[in-house]
XYZ file of C-alpha atoms in Angstrom:
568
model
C 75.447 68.418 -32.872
C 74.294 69.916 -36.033
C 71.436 72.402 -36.690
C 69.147 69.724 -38.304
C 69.686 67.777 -36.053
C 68.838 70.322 -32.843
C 65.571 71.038 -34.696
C 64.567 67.401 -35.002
C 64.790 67.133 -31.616
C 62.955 70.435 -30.771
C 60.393 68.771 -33.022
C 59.766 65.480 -30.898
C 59.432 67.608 -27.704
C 57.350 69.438 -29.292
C 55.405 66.379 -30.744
C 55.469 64.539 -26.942
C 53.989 67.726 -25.232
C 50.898 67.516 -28.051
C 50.328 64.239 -27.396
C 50.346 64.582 -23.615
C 47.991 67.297 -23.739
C 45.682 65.318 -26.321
C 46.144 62.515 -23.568
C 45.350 64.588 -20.557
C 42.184 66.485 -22.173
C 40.964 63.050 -23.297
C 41.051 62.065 -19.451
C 39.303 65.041 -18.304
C 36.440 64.618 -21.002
C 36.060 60.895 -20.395
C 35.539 61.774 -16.651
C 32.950 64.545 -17.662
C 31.198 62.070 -19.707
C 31.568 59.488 -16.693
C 30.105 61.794 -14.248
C 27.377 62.782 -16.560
C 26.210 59.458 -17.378
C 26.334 57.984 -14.032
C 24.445 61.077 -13.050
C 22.034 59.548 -15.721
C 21.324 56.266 -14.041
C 21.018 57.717 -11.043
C 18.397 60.047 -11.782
C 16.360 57.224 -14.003
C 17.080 55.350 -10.245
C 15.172 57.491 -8.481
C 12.258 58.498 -10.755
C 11.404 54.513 -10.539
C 11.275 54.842 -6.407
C 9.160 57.891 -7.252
C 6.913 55.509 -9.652
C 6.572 52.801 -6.975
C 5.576 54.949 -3.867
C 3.041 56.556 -7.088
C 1.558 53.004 -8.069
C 1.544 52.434 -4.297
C -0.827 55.652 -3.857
C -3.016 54.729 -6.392
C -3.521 51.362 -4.791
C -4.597 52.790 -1.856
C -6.673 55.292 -3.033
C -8.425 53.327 -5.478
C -7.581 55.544 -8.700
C -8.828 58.655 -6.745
C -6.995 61.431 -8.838
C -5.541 64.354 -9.231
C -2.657 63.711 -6.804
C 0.597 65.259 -6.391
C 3.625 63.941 -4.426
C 6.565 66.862 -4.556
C 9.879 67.257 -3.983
C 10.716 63.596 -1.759
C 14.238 62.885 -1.122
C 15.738 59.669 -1.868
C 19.596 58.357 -1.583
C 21.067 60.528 -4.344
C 18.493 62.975 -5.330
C 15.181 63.613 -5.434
C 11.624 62.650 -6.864
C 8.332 64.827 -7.473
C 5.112 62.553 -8.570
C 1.657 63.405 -10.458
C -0.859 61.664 -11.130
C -3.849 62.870 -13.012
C -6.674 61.440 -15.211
C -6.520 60.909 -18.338
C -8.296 61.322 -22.064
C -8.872 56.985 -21.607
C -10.237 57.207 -18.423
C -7.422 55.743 -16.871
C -4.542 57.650 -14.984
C -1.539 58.800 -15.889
C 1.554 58.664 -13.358
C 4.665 60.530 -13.899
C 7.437 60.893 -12.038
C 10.633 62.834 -12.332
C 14.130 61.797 -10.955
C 16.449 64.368 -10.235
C 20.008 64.136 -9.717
C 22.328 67.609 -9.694
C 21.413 69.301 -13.241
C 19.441 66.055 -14.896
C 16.189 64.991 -14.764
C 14.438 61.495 -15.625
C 11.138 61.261 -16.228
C 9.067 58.056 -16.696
C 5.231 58.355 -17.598
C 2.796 55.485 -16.729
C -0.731 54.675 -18.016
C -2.151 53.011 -15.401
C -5.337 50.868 -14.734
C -6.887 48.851 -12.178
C -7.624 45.090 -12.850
C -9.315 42.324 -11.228
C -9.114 38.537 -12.101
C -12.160 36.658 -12.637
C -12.678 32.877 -12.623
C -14.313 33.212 -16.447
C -16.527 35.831 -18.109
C -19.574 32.984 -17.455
C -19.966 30.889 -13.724
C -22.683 28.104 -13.779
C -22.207 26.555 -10.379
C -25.148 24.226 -9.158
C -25.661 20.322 -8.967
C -26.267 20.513 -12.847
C -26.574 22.402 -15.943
C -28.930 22.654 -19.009
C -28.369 24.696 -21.959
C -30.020 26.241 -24.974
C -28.004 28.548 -27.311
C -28.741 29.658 -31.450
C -27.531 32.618 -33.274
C -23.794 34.679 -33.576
C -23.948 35.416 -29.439
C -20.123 35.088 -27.912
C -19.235 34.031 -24.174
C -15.277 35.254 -24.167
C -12.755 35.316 -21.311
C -10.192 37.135 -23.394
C -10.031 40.406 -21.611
C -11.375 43.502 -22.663
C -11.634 47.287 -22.342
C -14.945 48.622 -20.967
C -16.770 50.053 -23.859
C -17.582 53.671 -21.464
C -13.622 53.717 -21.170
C -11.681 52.774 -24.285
C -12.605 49.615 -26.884
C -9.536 46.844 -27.466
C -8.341 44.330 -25.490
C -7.128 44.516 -22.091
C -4.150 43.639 -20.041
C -4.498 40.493 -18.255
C -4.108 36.921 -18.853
C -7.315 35.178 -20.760
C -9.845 33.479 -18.092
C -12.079 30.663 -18.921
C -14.898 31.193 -21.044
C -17.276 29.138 -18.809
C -16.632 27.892 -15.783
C -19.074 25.401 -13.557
C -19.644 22.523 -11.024
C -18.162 18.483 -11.640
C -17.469 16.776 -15.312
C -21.462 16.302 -15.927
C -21.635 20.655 -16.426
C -18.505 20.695 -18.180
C -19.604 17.927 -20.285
C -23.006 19.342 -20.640
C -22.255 22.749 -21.529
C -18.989 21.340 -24.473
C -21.745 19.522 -25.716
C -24.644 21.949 -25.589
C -22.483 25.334 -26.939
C -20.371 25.684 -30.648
C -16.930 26.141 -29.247
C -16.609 28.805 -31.721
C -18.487 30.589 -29.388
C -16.541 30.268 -26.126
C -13.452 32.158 -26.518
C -10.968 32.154 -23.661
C -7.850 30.556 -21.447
C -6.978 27.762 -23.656
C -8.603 29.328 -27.107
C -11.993 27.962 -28.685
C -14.160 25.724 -26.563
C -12.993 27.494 -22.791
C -14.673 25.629 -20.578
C -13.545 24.488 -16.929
C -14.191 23.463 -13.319
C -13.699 24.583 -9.777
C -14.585 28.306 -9.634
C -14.325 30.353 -6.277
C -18.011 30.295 -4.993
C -16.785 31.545 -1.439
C -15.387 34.583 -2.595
C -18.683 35.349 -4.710
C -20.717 34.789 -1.505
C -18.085 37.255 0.114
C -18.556 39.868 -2.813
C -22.479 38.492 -2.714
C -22.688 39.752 1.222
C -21.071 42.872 0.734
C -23.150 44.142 -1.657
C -26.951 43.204 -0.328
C -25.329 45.073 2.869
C -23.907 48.197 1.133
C -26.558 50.938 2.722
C -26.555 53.552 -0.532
C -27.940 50.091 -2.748
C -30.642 50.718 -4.912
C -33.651 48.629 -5.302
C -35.157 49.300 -8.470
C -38.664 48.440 -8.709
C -40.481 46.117 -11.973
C -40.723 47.255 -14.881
C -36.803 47.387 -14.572
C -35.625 50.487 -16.727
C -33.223 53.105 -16.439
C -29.211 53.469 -15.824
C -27.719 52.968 -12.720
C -24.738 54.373 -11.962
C -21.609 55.495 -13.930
C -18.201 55.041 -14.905
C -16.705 56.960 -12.153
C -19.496 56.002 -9.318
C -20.569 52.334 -9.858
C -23.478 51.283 -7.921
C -24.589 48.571 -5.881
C -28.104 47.266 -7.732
C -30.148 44.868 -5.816
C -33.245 42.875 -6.803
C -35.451 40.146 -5.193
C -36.804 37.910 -7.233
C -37.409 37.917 -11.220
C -35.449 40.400 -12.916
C -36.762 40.903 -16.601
C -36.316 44.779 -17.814
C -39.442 46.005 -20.314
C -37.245 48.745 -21.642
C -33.709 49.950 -21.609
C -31.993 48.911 -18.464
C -28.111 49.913 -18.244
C -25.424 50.808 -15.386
C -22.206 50.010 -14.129
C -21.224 48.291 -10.840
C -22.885 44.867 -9.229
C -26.226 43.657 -10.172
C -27.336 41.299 -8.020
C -30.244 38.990 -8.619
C -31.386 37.527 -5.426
C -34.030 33.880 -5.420
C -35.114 35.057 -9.127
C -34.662 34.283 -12.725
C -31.893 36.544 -14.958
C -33.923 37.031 -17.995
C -32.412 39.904 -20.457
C -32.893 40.959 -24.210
C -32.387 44.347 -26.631
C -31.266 47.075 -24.845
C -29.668 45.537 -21.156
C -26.014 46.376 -21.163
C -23.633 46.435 -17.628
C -20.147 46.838 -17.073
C -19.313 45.440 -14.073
C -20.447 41.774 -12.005
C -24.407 40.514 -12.453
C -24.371 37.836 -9.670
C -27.654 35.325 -9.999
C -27.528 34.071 -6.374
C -30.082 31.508 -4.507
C -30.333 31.092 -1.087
C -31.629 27.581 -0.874
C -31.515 24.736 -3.107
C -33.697 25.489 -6.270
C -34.112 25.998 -10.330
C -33.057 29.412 -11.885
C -32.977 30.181 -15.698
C -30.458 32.780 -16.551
C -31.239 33.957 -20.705
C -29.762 36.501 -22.813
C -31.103 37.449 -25.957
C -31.357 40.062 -28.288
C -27.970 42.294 -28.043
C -28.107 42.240 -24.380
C -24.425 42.654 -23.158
C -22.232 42.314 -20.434
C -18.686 43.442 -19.893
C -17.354 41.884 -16.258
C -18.708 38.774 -15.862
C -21.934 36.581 -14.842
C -22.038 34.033 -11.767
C -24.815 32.320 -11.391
C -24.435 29.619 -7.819
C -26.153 28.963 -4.487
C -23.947 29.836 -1.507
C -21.156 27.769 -0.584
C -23.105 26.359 3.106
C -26.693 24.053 3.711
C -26.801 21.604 0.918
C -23.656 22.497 -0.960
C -21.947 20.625 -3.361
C -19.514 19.209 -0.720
C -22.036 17.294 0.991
C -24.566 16.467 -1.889
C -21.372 14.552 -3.476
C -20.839 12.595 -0.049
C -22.098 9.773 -0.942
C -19.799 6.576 -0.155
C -20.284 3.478 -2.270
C -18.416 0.155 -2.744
C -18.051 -1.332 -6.090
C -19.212 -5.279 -5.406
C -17.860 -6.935 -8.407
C -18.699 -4.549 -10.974
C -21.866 -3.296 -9.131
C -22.324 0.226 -7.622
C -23.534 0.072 -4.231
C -24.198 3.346 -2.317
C -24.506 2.831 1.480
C -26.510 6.094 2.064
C -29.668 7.056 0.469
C -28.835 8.262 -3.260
C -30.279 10.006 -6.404
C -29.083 8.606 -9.576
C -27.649 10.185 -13.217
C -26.369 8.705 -15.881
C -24.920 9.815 -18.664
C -23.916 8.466 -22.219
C -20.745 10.554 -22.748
C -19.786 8.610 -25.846
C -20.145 5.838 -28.200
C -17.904 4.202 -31.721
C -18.453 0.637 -32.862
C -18.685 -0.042 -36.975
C -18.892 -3.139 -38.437
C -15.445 -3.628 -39.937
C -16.025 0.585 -41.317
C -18.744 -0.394 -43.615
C -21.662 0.935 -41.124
C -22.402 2.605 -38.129
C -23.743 -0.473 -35.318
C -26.155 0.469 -33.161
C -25.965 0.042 -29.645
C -28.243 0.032 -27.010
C -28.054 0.480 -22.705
C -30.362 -0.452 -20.170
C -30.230 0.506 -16.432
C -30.553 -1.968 -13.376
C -31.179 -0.756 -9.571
C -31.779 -2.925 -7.256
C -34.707 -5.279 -9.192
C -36.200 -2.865 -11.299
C -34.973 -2.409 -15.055
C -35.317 0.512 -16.908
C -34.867 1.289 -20.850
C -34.796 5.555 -20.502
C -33.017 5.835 -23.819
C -35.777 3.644 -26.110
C -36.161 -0.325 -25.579
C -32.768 -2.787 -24.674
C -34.337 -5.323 -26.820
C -34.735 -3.014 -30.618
C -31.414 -1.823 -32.602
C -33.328 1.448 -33.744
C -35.691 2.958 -31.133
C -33.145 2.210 -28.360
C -29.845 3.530 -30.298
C -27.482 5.782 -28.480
C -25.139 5.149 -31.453
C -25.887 8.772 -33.000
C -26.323 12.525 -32.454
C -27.860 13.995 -29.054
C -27.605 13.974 -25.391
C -28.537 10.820 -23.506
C -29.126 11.295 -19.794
C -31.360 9.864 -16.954
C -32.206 11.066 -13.370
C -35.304 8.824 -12.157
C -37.729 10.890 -10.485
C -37.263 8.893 -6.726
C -34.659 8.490 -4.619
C -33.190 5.383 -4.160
C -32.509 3.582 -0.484
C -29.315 2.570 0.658
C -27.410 -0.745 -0.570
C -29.436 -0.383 -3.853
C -27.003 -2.106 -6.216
C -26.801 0.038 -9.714
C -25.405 -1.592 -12.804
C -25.571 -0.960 -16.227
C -25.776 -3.103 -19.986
C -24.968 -2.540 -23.401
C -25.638 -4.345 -26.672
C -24.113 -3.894 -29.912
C -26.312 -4.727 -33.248
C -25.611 -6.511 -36.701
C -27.478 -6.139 -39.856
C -28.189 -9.105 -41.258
C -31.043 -8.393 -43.967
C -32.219 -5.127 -46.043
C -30.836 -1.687 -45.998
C -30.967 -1.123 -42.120
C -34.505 0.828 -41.938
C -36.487 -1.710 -40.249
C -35.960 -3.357 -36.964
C -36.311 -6.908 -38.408
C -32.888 -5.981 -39.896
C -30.741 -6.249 -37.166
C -29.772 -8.809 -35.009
C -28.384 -8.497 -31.932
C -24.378 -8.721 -31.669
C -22.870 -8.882 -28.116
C -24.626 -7.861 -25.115
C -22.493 -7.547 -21.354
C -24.165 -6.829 -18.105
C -21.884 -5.286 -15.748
C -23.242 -7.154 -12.644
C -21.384 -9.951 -14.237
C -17.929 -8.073 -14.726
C -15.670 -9.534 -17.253
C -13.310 -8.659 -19.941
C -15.671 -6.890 -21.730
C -16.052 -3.950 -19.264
C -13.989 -1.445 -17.359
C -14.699 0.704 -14.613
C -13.237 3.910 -13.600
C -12.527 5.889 -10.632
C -10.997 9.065 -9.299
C -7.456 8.906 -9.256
C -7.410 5.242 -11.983
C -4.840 5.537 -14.845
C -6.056 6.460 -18.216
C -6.090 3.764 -20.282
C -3.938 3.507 -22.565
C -5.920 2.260 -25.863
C -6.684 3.608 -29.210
C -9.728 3.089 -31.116
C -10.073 0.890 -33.845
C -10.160 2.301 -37.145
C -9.343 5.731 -36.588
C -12.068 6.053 -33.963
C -11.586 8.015 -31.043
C -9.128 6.155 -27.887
C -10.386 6.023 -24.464
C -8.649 9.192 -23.748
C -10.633 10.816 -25.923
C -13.644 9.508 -25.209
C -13.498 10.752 -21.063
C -11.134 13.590 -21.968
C -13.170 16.492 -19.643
C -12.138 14.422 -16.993
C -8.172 13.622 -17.419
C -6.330 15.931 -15.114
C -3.686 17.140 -17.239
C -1.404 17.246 -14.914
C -1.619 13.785 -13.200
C -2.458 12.633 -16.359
C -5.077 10.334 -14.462
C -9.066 10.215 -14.209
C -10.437 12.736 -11.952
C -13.991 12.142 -11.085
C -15.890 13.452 -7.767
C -16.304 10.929 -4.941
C -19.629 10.028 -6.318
C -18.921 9.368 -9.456
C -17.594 6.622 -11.833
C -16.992 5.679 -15.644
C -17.945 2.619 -17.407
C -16.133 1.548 -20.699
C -17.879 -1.215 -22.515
C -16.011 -3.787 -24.982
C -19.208 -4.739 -27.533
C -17.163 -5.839 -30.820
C -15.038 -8.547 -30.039
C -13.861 -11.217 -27.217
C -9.960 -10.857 -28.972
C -8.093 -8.945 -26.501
C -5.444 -9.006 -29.339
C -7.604 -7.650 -31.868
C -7.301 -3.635 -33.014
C -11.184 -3.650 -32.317
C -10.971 -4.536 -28.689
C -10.796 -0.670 -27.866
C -13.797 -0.409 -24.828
C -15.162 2.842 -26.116
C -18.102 1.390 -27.669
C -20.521 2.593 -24.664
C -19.146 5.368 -22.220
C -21.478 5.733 -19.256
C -20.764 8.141 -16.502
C -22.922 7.248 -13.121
C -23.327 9.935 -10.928
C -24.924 9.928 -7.241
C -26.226 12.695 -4.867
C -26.943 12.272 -1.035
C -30.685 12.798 -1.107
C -31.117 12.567 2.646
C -28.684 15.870 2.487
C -32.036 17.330 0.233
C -30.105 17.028 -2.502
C -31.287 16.459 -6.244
C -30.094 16.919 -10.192
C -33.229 18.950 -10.892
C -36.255 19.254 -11.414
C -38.872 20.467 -8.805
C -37.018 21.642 -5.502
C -33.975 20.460 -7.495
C -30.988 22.940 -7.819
C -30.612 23.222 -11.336
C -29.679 26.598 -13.431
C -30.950 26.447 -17.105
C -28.670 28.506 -19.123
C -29.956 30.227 -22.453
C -28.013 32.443 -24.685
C -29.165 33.524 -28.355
C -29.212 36.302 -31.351
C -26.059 38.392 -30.623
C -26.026 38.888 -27.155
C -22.333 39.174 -25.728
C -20.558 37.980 -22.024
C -17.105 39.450 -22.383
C -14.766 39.220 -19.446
C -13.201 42.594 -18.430
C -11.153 42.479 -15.309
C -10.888 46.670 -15.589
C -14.911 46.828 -14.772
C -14.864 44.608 -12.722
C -12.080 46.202 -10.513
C -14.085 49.879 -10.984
C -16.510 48.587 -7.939
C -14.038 48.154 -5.455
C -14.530 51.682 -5.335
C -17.715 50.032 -2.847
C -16.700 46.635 -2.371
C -14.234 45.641 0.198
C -13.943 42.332 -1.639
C -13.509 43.424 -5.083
C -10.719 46.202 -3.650
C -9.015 43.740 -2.006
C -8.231 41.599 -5.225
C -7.408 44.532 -7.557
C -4.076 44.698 -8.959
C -2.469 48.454 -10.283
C -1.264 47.482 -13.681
C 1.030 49.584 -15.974
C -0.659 49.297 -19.659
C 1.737 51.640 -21.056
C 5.384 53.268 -20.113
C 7.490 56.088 -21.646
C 11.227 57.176 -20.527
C 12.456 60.463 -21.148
C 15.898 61.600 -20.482
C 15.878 65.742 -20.147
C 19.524 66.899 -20.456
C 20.668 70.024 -18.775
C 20.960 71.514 -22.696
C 17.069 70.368 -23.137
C 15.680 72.063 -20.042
C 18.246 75.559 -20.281
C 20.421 74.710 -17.290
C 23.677 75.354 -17.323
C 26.102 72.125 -17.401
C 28.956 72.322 -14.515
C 31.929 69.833 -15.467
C 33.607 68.258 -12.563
C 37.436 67.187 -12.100
């Protein structure tokens, strides 16, 4: 073997024992890096049991800070937890994992929240509203203006929520949607709020022993941030100065009646203990962030048992077999003649033998039109006795002479009585298909017309038990033709038990009129409304912890000076 040829081969060796080393150092750093990674995990691992067992504090204690939880051993390491307040009036929860030389920490803003039904509950037999000016009802969550301004956490609630399709309909028809901001977007209105948990949060507070009872003329602030209070007033509560606080106002058998310079953060509740008429107003830039409920308590002559009232439908004739009060309501109207002009239409109401005209005469085109702007309702005064049969009729009008301004130019077009049934009239149920027809000449369909009461998940009418729709075909006799659409008169008849002492309003009625004006504000703000579980067993008991904000942060043993031990 020659010389070159001995040091080519010294060379290889030489080459092979590099790369083995290379190979073998390379192992021992990826098992370093293994180690200190998994190490990693681990400690992130434990600082989120630390988080948990600190979320779970605070939902015991009610966001009672400063708190510390050291030093508490888990599988694998160990967690230390603080929680303090901070600048937002929130709390801040941070907890540190710590595995061997590395530490994890993960830093919480935390708040307490509780759902509401909607920023705004009407909840009696019916509803009547007046509203004007830039005021906004809005169930969009929001920050409590002593805390932080923005938007909250939590889901959007209802703007509005009340009693039956009457209120809904009522209150859509009575307030700019613009102005009711919530679950859904513009025009939040809904049904079936939780009046038995009010009455539970209702109970609590007139019990609380530290209440305070202010006395008339109403002024002052009442509680704080920190310490909500428990506010309690019988009878009419209208403030002559500035009247503030935070916590639960309640309004017990009185009228809500607020302007310039009421604010609260918290729940106003507007409760009555028997059946009766309350007017709830804000004005001014009177404010509330929580929420308003406004209802009678859930037992005595509750909704449940005013809206027992069976009936048959003989033919097309309501018949109640109990003792009844009677509403009805013209949700809708569309007939033209061919799109040229407007028909008028006209309704007239039959119990028993008596015939009544409450929305201008059966018999005249323009004093008794329901074909146009406003709200056309009737409750007689009386009830009515048992196996009184109610129907209903509706006339359409034709101009046949001049420009439409004088009575003497119309003639009448088609009239149907519903006691007589036919194909000109359809009546509705709870738990009847929609039907499905559209309106002639880009008119509204049916589905349009009784839209506040389509469940949308069914996709079928949903009416209470004492309730029904009547659709009214006054165009044509086709059933082929595009006009033959029955949404020419929509009338929804309603029926209470009066022998239950039951009634739509008026005197010993249970009515809530509902004002709102100028720019006066109900914004929904499940944070303030949580703050009073601090007091209220049934506010505490619905609050939720929820994490607004989160920040990991990985300290290496370089970042906090320790000094790094590698491991085989």
């Amino acid at each position: 073997m020659g010389r070159g040829t001995v040091l080519i081969a010294v060379a290889g060796l030489l080459a092979a024992a590099s790369i083995a080393y290379i190979g073998q150092r390379s192992r021992f750093e990826m098992n370093q890096e293994e180690n200190r990674y998994g190490r990693q995990v681990v400690a992130r691992e434990v600082a989120l049991s630390g988080l948990q067992r600190g979320l779970s504090t605070v939902k015991l204690d009610l966001m009672d800070a400063p708190e510390w939880l050291g030093d508490r051993p888990v599988s694998g390491g160990t967690y230390d937890v603080a929680i303090t307040d901070n600048l937002y009036g929130d709390l801040t929860v941070v907890s540190r994992g710590t595995v061997g030389d590395m530490r994890h920490e993960i830093e919480s803003n935390v708040i307490f929240e509780t759902p509401l039904d909607a920023a705004l509950v009407l909840a009696a037999n019916s509803v009547r509203v007046d509203s004007s000016g830039t005021y906004m009802i809005s169930g969009v969550d929001a920050r409590s203006p002593s805390i932080a301004t923005g938007p909250g956490f939590l889901k959007a609630a209802k703007a509005v929520m009340t009693d039956g399709a009457i209120n809904q309909s009522v209150i859509e028809s009575s307030i700019s949607s613009e102005s009711l901001q919530g679950d859904g977007g513009s025009g939040s209105v809904g049904q079936g709020a939780d009046i038995a948990k009010l009455e539970q949060i209702y109970a609590e507070a007139v019990l609380r022993p530290d209440k305070v009872v202010p006395m008339s003329p109403y002024v002052g602030t009442y509680g704080s941030p920190d310490a909500p209070a428990v506010v309690h007033v019988t009878g009419d509560f209208q403030p002559s100065g500035v009247f503030s606080g935070y916590g639960v106002l309640v309004i017990e058998n009185g009228d809500f009646l607020v302007s310039d310079g009421f604010s609260w953060e918290g729940l106003v509740l507007v409760r009555k203990s028997v059946p009766s008429d309350i007017e709830v107003s804000l004005t001014g830039d009177a404010v509330v962030y929580g929420g308003i409920a406004a209802f009678e308590p859930p037992s005595g002559a509750s909704s449940v048992s005013c809206t027992d009232v069976p009936f048959t439908i003989d033919g097309i004739e309501t018949v109640p077999d109990v003792p009844f009060q009677l509403r009805t309501d013209v949700i809708g109207t569309a007939i033209s003649y061919g799109g040229s002009y407007d028909m008028p239409v006209t309704a007239r109401l039959h119990t028993g033998d008596l015939d009544s005209d409450p929305w201008g005469s059966f018999d005249s085109a323009l004093s008794g039109n329901v074909n146009k702007d406003g709200t056309f309702f009737y409750e007689p005064n009386e009830p009515l006795a048992a196996g009184t049969g109610v129907t209903l009729s509706g006339s359409s009008w034709k101009r046949d002479s001049g420009d439409g301004t004088q009575e003497s130019d119309w003639t009448r077009h088609m009239a149907q009585n519903s006691e007589t049934g036919g194909s000109q009239l359809i009546v509705l149920r709870d738990g009847d298909p929609v039907p499905d027809i559209s309106g002639y000449l880009d008119q509204g369909s049916v589905a349009d017309f009784v839209d506040a009461f389509i469940d949308p998940v069914t996709n079928r009418i949903t009416l209470d038990q004492n309730q029904s729709i009547y659709l009214f075909e006054l165009g044509t006799t086709n059933s082929t033709s595009a006009a033959y659409d029955f949404q020419d008169l929509v009338v929804l008849v309603s029926l209470l038990r009066s022998d239950a002492g039951c009634s739509f309003g008026g005197a010993g009625g249970d009515e809530i009129s509902f004002t709102m004006s100028g720019a006066s504000q109900i914004r929904y703000s499940g944070e303030a409304v949580a703050k009073i579980g601090a007091k209220l067993a049934g506010i505490e008991s619905a609050a939720r912890v929820v994490v607004a904000s989160q920040r990991d942060v990985l300290v290496t043993p370089e970042e906090s000076g320790a000094v790094s031990v590698a491991a085989d």
